[in-house]
PDB file of C-alpha atoms and ligand atoms in Angstrom:
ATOM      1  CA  UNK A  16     -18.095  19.363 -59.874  1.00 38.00           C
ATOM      2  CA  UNK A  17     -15.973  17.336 -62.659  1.00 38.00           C
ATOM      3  CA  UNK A  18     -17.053  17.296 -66.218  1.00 36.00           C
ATOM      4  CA  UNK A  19     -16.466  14.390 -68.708  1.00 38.00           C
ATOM      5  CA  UNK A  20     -14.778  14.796 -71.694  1.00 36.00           C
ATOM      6  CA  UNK A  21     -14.844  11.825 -74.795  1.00 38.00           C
ATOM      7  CA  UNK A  22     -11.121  11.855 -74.835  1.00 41.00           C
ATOM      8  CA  UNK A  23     -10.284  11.483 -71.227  1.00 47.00           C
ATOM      9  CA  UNK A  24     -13.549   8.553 -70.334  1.00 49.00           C
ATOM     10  CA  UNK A  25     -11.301   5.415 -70.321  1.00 46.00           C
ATOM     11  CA  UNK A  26     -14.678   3.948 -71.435  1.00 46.00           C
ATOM     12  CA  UNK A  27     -14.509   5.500 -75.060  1.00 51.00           C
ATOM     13  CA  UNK A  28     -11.090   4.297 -75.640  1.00 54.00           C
ATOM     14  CA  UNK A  29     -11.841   0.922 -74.474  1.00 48.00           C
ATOM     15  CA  UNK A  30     -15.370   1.486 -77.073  1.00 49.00           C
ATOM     16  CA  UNK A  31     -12.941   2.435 -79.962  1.00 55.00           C
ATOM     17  CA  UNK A  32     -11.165  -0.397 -79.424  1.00 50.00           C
ATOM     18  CA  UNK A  33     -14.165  -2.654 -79.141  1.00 47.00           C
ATOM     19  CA  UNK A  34     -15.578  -1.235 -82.263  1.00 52.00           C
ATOM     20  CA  UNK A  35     -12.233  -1.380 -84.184  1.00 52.00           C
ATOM     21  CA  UNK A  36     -11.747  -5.009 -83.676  1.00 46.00           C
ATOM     22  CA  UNK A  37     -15.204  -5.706 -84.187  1.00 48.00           C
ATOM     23  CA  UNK A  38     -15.045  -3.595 -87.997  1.00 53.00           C
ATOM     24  CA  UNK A  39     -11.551  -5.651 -88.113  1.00 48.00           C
ATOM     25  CA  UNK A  40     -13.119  -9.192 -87.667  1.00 42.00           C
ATOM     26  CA  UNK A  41     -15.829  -7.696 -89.951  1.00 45.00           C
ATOM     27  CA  UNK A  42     -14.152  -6.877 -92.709  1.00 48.00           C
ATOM     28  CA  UNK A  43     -12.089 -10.771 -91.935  1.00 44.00           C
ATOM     29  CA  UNK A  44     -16.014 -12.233 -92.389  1.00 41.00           C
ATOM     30  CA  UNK A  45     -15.395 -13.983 -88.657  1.00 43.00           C
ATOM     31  CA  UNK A  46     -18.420 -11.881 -87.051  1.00 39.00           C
ATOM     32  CA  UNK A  47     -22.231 -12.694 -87.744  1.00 40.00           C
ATOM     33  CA  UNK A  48     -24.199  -9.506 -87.929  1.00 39.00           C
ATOM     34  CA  UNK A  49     -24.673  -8.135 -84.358  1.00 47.00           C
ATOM     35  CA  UNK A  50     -27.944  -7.613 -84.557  1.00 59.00           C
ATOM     36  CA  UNK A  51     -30.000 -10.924 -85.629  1.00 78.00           C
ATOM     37  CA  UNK A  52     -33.035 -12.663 -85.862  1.00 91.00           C
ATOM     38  CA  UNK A  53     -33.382 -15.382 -82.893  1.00 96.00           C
ATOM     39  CA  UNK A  54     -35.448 -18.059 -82.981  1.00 96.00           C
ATOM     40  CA  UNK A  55     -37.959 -19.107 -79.553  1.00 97.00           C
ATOM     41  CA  UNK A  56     -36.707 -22.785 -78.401  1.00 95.00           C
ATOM     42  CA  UNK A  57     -39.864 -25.430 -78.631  1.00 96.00           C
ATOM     43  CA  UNK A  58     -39.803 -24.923 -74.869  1.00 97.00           C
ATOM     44  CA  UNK A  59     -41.215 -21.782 -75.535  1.00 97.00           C
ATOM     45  CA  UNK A  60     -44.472 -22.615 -75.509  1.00 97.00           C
ATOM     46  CA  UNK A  61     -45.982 -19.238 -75.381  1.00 96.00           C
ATOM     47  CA  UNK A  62     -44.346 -18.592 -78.986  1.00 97.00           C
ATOM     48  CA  UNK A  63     -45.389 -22.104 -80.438  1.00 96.00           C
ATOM     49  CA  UNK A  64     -49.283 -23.093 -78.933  1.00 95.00           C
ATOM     50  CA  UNK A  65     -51.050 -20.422 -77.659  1.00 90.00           C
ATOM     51  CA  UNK A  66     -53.869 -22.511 -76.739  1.00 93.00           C
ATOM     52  CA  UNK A  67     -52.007 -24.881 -74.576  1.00 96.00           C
ATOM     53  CA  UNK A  68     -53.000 -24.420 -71.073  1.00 95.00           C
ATOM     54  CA  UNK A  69     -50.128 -22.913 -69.549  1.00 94.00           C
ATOM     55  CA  UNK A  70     -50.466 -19.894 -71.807  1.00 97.00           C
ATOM     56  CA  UNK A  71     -53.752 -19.174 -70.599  1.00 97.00           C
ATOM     57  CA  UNK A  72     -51.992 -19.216 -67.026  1.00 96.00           C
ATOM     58  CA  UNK A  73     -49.215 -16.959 -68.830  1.00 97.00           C
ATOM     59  CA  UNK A  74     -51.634 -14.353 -70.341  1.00 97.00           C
ATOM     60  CA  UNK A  75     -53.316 -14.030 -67.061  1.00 97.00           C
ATOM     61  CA  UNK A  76     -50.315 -13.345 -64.962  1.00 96.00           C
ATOM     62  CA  UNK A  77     -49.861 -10.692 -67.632  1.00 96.00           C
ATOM     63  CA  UNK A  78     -52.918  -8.953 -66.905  1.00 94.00           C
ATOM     64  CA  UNK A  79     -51.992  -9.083 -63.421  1.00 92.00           C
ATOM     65  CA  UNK A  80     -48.935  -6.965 -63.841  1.00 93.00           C
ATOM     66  CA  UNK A  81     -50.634  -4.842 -66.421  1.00 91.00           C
ATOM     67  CA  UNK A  82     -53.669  -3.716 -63.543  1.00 88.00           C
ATOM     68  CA  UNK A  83     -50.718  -2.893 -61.451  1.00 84.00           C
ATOM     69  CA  UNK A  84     -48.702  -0.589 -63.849  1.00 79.00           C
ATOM     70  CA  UNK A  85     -47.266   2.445 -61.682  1.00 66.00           C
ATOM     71  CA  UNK A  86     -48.835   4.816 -64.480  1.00 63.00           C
ATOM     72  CA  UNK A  87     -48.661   4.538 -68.182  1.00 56.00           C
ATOM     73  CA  UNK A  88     -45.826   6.459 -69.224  1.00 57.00           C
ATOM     74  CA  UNK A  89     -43.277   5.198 -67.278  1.00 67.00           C
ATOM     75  CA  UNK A  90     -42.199   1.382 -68.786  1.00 66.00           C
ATOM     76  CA  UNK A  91     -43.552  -1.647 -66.908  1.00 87.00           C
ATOM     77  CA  UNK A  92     -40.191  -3.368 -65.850  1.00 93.00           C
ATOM     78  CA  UNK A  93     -40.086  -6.442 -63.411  1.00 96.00           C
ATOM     79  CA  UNK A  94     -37.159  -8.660 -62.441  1.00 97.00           C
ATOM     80  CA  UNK A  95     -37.943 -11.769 -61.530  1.00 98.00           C
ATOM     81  CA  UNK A  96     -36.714 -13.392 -58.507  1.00 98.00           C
ATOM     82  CA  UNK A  97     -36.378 -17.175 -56.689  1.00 98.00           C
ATOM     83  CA  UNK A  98     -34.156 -18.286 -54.262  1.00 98.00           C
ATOM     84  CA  UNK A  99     -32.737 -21.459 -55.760  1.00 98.00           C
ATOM     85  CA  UNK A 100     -32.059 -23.248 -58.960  1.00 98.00           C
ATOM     86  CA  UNK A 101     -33.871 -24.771 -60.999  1.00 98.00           C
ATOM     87  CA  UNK A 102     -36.876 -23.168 -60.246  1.00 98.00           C
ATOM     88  CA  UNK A 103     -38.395 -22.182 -63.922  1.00 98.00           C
ATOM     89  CA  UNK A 104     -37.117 -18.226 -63.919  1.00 98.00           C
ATOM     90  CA  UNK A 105     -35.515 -18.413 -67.364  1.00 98.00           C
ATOM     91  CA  UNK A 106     -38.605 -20.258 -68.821  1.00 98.00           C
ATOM     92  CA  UNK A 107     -40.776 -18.177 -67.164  1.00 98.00           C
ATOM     93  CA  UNK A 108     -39.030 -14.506 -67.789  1.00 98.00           C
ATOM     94  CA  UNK A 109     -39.193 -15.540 -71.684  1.00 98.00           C
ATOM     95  CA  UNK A 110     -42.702 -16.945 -71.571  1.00 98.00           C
ATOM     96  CA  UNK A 111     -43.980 -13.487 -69.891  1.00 98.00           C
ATOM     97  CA  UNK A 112     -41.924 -11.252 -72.223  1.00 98.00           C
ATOM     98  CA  UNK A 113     -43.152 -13.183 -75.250  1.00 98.00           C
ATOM     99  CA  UNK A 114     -46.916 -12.953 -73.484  1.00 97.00           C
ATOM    100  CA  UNK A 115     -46.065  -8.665 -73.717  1.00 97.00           C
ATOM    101  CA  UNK A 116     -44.674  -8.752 -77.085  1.00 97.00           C
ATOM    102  CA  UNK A 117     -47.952 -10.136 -78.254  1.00 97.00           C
ATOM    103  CA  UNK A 118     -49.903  -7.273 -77.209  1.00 95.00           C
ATOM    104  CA  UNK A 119     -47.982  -6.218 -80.325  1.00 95.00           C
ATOM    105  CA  UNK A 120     -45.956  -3.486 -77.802  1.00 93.00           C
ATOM    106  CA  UNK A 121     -42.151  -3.077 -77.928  1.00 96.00           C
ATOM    107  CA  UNK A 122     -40.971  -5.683 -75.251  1.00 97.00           C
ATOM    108  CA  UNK A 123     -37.555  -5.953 -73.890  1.00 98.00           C
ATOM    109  CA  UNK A 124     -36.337  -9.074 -72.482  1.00 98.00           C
ATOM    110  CA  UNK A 125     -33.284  -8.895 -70.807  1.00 98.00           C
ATOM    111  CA  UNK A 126     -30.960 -11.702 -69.301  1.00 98.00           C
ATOM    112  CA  UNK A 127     -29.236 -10.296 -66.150  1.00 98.00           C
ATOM    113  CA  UNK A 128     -28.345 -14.285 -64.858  1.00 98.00           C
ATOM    114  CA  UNK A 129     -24.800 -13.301 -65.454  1.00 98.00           C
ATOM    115  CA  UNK A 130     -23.974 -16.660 -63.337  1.00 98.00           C
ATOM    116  CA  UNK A 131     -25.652 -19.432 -65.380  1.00 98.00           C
ATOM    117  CA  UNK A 132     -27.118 -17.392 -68.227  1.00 98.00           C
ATOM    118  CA  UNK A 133     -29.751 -19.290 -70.175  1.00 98.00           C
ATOM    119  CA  UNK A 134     -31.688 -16.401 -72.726  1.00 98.00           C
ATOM    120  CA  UNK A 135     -29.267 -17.610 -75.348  1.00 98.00           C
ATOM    121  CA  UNK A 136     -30.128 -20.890 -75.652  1.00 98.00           C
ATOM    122  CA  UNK A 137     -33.696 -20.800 -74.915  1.00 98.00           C
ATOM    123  CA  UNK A 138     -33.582 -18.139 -78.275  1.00 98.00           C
ATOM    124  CA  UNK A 139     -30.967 -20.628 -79.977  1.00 97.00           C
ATOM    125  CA  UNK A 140     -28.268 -17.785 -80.376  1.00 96.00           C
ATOM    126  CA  UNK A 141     -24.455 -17.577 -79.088  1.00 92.00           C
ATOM    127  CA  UNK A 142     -23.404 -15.769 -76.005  1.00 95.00           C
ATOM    128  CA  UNK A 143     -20.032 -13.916 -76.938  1.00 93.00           C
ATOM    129  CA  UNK A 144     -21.525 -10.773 -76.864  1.00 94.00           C
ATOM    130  CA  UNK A 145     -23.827  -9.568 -74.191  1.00 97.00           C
ATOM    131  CA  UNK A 146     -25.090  -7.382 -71.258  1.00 98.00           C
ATOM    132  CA  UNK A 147     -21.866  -8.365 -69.506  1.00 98.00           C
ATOM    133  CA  UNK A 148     -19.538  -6.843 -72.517  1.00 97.00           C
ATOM    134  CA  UNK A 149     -22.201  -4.252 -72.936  1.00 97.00           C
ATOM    135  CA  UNK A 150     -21.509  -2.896 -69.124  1.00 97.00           C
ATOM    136  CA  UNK A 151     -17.977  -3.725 -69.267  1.00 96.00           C
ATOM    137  CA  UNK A 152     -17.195  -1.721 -72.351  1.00 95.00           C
ATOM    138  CA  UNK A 153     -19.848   0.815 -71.843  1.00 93.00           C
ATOM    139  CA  UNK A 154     -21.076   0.314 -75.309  1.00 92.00           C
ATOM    140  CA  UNK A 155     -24.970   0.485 -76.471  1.00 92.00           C
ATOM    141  CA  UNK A 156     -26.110  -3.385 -75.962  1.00 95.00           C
ATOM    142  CA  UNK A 157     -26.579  -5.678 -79.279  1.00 92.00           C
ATOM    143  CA  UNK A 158     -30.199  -6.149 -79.018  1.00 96.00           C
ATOM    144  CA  UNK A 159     -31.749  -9.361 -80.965  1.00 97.00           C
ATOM    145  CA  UNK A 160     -35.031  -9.250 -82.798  1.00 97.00           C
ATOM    146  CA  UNK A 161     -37.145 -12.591 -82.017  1.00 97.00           C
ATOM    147  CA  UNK A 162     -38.927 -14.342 -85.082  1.00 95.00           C
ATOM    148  CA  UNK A 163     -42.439 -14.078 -85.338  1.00 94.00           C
ATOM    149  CA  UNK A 164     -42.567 -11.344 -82.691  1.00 95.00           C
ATOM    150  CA  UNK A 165     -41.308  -8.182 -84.503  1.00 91.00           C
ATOM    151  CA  UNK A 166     -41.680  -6.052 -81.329  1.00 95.00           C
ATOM    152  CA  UNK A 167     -39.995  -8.188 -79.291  1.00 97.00           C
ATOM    153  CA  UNK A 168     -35.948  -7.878 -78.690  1.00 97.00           C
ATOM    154  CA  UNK A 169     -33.887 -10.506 -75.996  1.00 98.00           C
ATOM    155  CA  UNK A 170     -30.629  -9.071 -74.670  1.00 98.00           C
ATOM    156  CA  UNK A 171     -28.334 -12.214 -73.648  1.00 98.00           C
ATOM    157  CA  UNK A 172     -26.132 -12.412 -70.465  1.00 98.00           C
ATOM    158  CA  UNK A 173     -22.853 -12.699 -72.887  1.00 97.00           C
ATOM    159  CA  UNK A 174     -19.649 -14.385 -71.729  1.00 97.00           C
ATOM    160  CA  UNK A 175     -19.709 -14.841 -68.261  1.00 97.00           C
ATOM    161  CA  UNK A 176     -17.519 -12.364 -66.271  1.00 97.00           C
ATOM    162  CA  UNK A 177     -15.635 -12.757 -62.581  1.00 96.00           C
ATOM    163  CA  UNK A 178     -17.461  -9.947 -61.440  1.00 97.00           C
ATOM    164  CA  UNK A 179     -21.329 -10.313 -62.304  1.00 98.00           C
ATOM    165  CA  UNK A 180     -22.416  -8.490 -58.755  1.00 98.00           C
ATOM    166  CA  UNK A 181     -20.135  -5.416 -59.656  1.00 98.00           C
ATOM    167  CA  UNK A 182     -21.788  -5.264 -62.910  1.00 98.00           C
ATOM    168  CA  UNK A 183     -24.887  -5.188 -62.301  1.00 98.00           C
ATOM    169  CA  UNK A 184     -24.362  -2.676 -59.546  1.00 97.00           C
ATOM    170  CA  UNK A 185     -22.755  -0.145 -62.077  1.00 97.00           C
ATOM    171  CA  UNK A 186     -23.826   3.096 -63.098  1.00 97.00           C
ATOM    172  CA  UNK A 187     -23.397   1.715 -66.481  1.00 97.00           C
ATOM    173  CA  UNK A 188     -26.160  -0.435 -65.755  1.00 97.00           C
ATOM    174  CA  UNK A 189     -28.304   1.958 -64.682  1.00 97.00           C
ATOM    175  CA  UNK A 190     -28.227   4.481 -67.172  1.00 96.00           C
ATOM    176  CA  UNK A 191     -28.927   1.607 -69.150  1.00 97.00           C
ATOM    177  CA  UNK A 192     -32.190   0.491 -67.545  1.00 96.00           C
ATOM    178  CA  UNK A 193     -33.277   4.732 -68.134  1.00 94.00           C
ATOM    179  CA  UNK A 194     -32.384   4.098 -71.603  1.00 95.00           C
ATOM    180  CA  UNK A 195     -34.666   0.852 -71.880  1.00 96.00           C
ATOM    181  CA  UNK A 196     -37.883   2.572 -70.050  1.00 93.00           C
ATOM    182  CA  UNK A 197     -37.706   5.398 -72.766  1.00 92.00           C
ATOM    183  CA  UNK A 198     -37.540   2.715 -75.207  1.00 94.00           C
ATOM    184  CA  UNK A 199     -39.702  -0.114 -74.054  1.00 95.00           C
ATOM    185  CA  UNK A 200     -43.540  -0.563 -73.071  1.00 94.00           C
ATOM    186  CA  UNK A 201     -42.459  -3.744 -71.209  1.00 96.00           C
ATOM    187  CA  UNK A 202     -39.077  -5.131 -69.828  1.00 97.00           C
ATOM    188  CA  UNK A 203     -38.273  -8.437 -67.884  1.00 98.00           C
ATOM    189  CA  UNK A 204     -35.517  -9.401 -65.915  1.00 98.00           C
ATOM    190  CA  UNK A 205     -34.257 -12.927 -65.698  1.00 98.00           C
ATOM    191  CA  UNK A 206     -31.786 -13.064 -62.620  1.00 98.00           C
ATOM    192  CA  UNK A 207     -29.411 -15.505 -60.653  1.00 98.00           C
ATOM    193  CA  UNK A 208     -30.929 -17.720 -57.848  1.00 98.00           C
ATOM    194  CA  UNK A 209     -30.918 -15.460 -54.443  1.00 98.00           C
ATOM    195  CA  UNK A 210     -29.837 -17.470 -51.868  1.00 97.00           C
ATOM    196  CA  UNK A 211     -27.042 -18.584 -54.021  1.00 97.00           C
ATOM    197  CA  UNK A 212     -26.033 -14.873 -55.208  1.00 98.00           C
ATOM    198  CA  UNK A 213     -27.039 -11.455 -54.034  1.00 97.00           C
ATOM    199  CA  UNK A 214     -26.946 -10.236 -57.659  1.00 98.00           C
ATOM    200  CA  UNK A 215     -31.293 -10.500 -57.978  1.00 98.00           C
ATOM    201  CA  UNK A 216     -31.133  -8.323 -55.365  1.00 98.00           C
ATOM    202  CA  UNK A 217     -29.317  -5.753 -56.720  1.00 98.00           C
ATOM    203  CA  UNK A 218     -31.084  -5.543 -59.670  1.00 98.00           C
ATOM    204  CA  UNK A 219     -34.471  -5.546 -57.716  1.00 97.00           C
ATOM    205  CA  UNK A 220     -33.213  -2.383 -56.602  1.00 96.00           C
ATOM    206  CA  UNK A 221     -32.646  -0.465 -59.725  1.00 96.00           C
ATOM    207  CA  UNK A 222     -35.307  -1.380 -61.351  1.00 94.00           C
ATOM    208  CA  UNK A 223     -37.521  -1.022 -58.253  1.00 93.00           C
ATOM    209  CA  UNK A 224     -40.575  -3.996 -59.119  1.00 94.00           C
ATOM    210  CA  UNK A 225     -40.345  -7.532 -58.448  1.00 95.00           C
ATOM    211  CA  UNK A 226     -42.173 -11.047 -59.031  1.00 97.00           C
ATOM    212  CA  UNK A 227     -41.027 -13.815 -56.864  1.00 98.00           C
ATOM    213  CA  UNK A 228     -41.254 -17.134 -57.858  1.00 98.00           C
ATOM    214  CA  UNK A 229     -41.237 -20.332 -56.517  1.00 98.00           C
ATOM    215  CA  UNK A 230     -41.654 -24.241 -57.547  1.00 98.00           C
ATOM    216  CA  UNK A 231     -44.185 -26.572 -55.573  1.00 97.00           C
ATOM    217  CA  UNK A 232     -42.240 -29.038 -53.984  1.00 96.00           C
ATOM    218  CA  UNK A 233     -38.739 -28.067 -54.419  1.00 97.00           C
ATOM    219  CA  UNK A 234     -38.407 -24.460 -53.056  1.00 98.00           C
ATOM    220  CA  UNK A 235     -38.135 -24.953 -49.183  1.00 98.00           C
ATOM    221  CA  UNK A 236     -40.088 -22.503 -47.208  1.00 97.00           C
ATOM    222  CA  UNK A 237     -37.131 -21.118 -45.757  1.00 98.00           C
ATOM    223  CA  UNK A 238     -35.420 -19.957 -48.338  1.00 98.00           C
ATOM    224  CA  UNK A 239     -38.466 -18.018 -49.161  1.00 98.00           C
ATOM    225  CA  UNK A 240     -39.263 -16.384 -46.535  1.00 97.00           C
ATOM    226  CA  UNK A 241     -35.254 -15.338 -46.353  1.00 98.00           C
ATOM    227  CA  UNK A 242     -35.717 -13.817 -50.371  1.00 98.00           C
ATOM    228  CA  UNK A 243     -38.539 -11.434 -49.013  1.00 97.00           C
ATOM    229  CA  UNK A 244     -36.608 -10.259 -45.812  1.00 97.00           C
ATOM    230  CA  UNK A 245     -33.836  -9.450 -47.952  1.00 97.00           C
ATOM    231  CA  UNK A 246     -35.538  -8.137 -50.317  1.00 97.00           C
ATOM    232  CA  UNK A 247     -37.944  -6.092 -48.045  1.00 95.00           C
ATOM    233  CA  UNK A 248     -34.166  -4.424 -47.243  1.00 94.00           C
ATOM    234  CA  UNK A 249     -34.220  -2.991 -51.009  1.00 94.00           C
ATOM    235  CA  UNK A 250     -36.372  -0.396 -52.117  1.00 85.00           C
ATOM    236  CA  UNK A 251     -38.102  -2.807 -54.192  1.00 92.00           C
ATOM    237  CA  UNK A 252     -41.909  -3.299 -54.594  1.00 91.00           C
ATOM    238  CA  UNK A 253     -42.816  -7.372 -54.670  1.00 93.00           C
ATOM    239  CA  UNK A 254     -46.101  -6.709 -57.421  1.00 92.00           C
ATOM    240  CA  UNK A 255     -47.038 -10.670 -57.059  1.00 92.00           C
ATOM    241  CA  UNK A 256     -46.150 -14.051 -56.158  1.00 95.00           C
ATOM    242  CA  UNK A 257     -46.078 -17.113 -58.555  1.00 97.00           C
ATOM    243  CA  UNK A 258     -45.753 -20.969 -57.887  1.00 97.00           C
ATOM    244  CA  UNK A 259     -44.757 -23.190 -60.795  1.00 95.00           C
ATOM    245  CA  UNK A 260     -46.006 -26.706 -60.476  1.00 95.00           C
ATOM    246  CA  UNK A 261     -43.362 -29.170 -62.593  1.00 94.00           C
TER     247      UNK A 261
HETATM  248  N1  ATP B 325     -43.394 -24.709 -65.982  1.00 57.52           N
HETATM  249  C1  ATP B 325     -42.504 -25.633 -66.368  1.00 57.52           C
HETATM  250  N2  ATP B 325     -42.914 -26.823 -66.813  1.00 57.52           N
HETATM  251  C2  ATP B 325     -42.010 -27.759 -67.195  1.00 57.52           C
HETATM  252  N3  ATP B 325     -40.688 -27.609 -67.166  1.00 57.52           N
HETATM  253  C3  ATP B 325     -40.221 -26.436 -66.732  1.00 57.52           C
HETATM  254  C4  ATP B 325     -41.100 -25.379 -66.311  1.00 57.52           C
HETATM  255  N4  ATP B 325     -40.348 -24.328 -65.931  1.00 57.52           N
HETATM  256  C5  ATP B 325     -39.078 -24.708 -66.092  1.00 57.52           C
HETATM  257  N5  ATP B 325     -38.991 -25.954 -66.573  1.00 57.52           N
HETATM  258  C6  ATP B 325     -37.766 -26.709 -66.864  1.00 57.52           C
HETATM  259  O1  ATP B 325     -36.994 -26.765 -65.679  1.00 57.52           O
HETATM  260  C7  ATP B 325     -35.629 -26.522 -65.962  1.00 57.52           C
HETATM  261  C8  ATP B 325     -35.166 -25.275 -65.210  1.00 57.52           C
HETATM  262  O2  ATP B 325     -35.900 -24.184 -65.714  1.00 57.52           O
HETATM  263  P1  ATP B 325     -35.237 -22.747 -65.824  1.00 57.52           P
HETATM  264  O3  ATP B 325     -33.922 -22.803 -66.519  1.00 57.52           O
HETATM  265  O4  ATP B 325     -36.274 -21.836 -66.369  1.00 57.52           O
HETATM  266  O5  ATP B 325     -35.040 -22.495 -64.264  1.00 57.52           O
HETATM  267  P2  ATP B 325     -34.111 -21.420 -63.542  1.00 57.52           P
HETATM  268  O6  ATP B 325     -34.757 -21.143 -62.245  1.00 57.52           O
HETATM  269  O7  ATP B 325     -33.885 -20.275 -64.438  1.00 57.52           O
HETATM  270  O8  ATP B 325     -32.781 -22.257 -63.355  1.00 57.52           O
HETATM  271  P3  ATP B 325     -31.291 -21.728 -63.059  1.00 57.52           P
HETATM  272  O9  ATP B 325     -31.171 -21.660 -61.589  1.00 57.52           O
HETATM  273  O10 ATP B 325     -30.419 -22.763 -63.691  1.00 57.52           O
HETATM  274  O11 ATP B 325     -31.163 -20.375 -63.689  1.00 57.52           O
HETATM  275  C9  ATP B 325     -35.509 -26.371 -67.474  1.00 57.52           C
HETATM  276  O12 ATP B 325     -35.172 -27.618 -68.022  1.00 57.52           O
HETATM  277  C10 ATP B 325     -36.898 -25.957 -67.884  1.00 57.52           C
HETATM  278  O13 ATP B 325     -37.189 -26.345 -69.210  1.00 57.52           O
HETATM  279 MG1   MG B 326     -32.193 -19.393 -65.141  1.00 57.52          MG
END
């Protein structure tokens, strides 16, 4: 059995240096603060009208998830899953993590579309830092609060990597997903489109709970039913199925 020790984990050197040229840049005023308010995009509508339709269709795919909790002390975390672009994940992964933090609960929404990453912009922030240099370094992820929703934090992709699949395959990234259900009533996943990238599926199975989506008209009926075969190969439980109609 091997042991770790601080000084020989070439992950706390590589930390040191992370957080030495982060106080350096610091102290040279080039950084923001890590850790800063974000702002939701009009797009969010969730955030803006909570009477448009669209919310009520929101706030009832909440409840939804919420009757099919797996008990009530272990965080309700979903990834959420298509097979092809375009198909309204982002949007929807924000909308439903805004529809949590609402229930005034500490929500985590994380963006794990290390590919074509889209958190950042639909919360108006920049991208340098992320889950990417979060895993990479194996440093504690910068965490933004969201205006207007002060139990709500949104974890951006960062810069995108050559090696997204590896990444989110990493211990790293599991120990942080153990760390966000002991921190988090609610957690959702945006992801990369499946039949373009295997890297959904991989986080389907660490976190273990799915919701596949798909667009009327657009996703082809193939493609679906290839997701759920593949995905019937993880250990993952698919809790519901959505159609978005735009
Ligand atoms: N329900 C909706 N109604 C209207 N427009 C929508 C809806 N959902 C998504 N869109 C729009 O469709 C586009 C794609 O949405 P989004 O980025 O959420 O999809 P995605 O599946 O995450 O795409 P990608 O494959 O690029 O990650 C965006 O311009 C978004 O604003
Ligand atoms: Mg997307």
């Amino acid at each position: 059995m091997s042991t770790k020790t601080a000084s020989h984990n070439p992950r706390d050197s590589k930390h040191a240096a992370l957080e030495a040229a982060d106080q350096a840049s610091r102290s040279r005023g080039e950084i923001t603060p890590i850790e800063h308010m974000v702002k939701p995009d009009d797009r969010l509508i969730m955030a803006h009208d909570p009477y448009d339709p669209r919310c009520e269709k929101i706030r009832a795919l909440r409840t939804e998830l919420l009757l099919r909790r797996e008990s009530i002390d272990r965080a309700n975390i979903v990834a959420l899953l298509s097979p092809c672009p375009g198909e309204g994940r982002s949007l929807l992964a924000a909308e439903l993590a805004i529809a949590f933090a609402q229930m005034g609960r500490p929500t985590l929404l994380v963006d794990a579309d290390l590919r074509r990453p889209q958190q950042h912009v639909l919360f108006g922030t920049d991208n340098r830092q992320g889950l990417t240099q979060a895993i990479e370094y194996g440093v504690k992820p910068q965490l933004h609060t969201v205006q207007g929703l002060t139990r709500m934090s949104v974890l951006t992709a960062g810069a995108v990597p050559h090696n997204p699949l590896e990444l989110l395959s990493s211990s790293c990234f599991v120990s942080m997903i153990e760390d966000w259900r002991d921190n988090f009533e609610f957690i959702v996943i945006d992801t990369a489109p499946v039949m373009h990238f295997s890297d959904g599926l991989a986080v389907a199975s660490l976190v273990g709970r799915v919701l596949a989506l798909s667009r009327a008209q657009h996703t082809p009926y193939k493609d679906m039913q290839d997701m759920l075969r593949r995905l019937a190969a993880t250990r993952s439980q698919i809790l519901g199925a959505v159609i978005s109609h735009f």
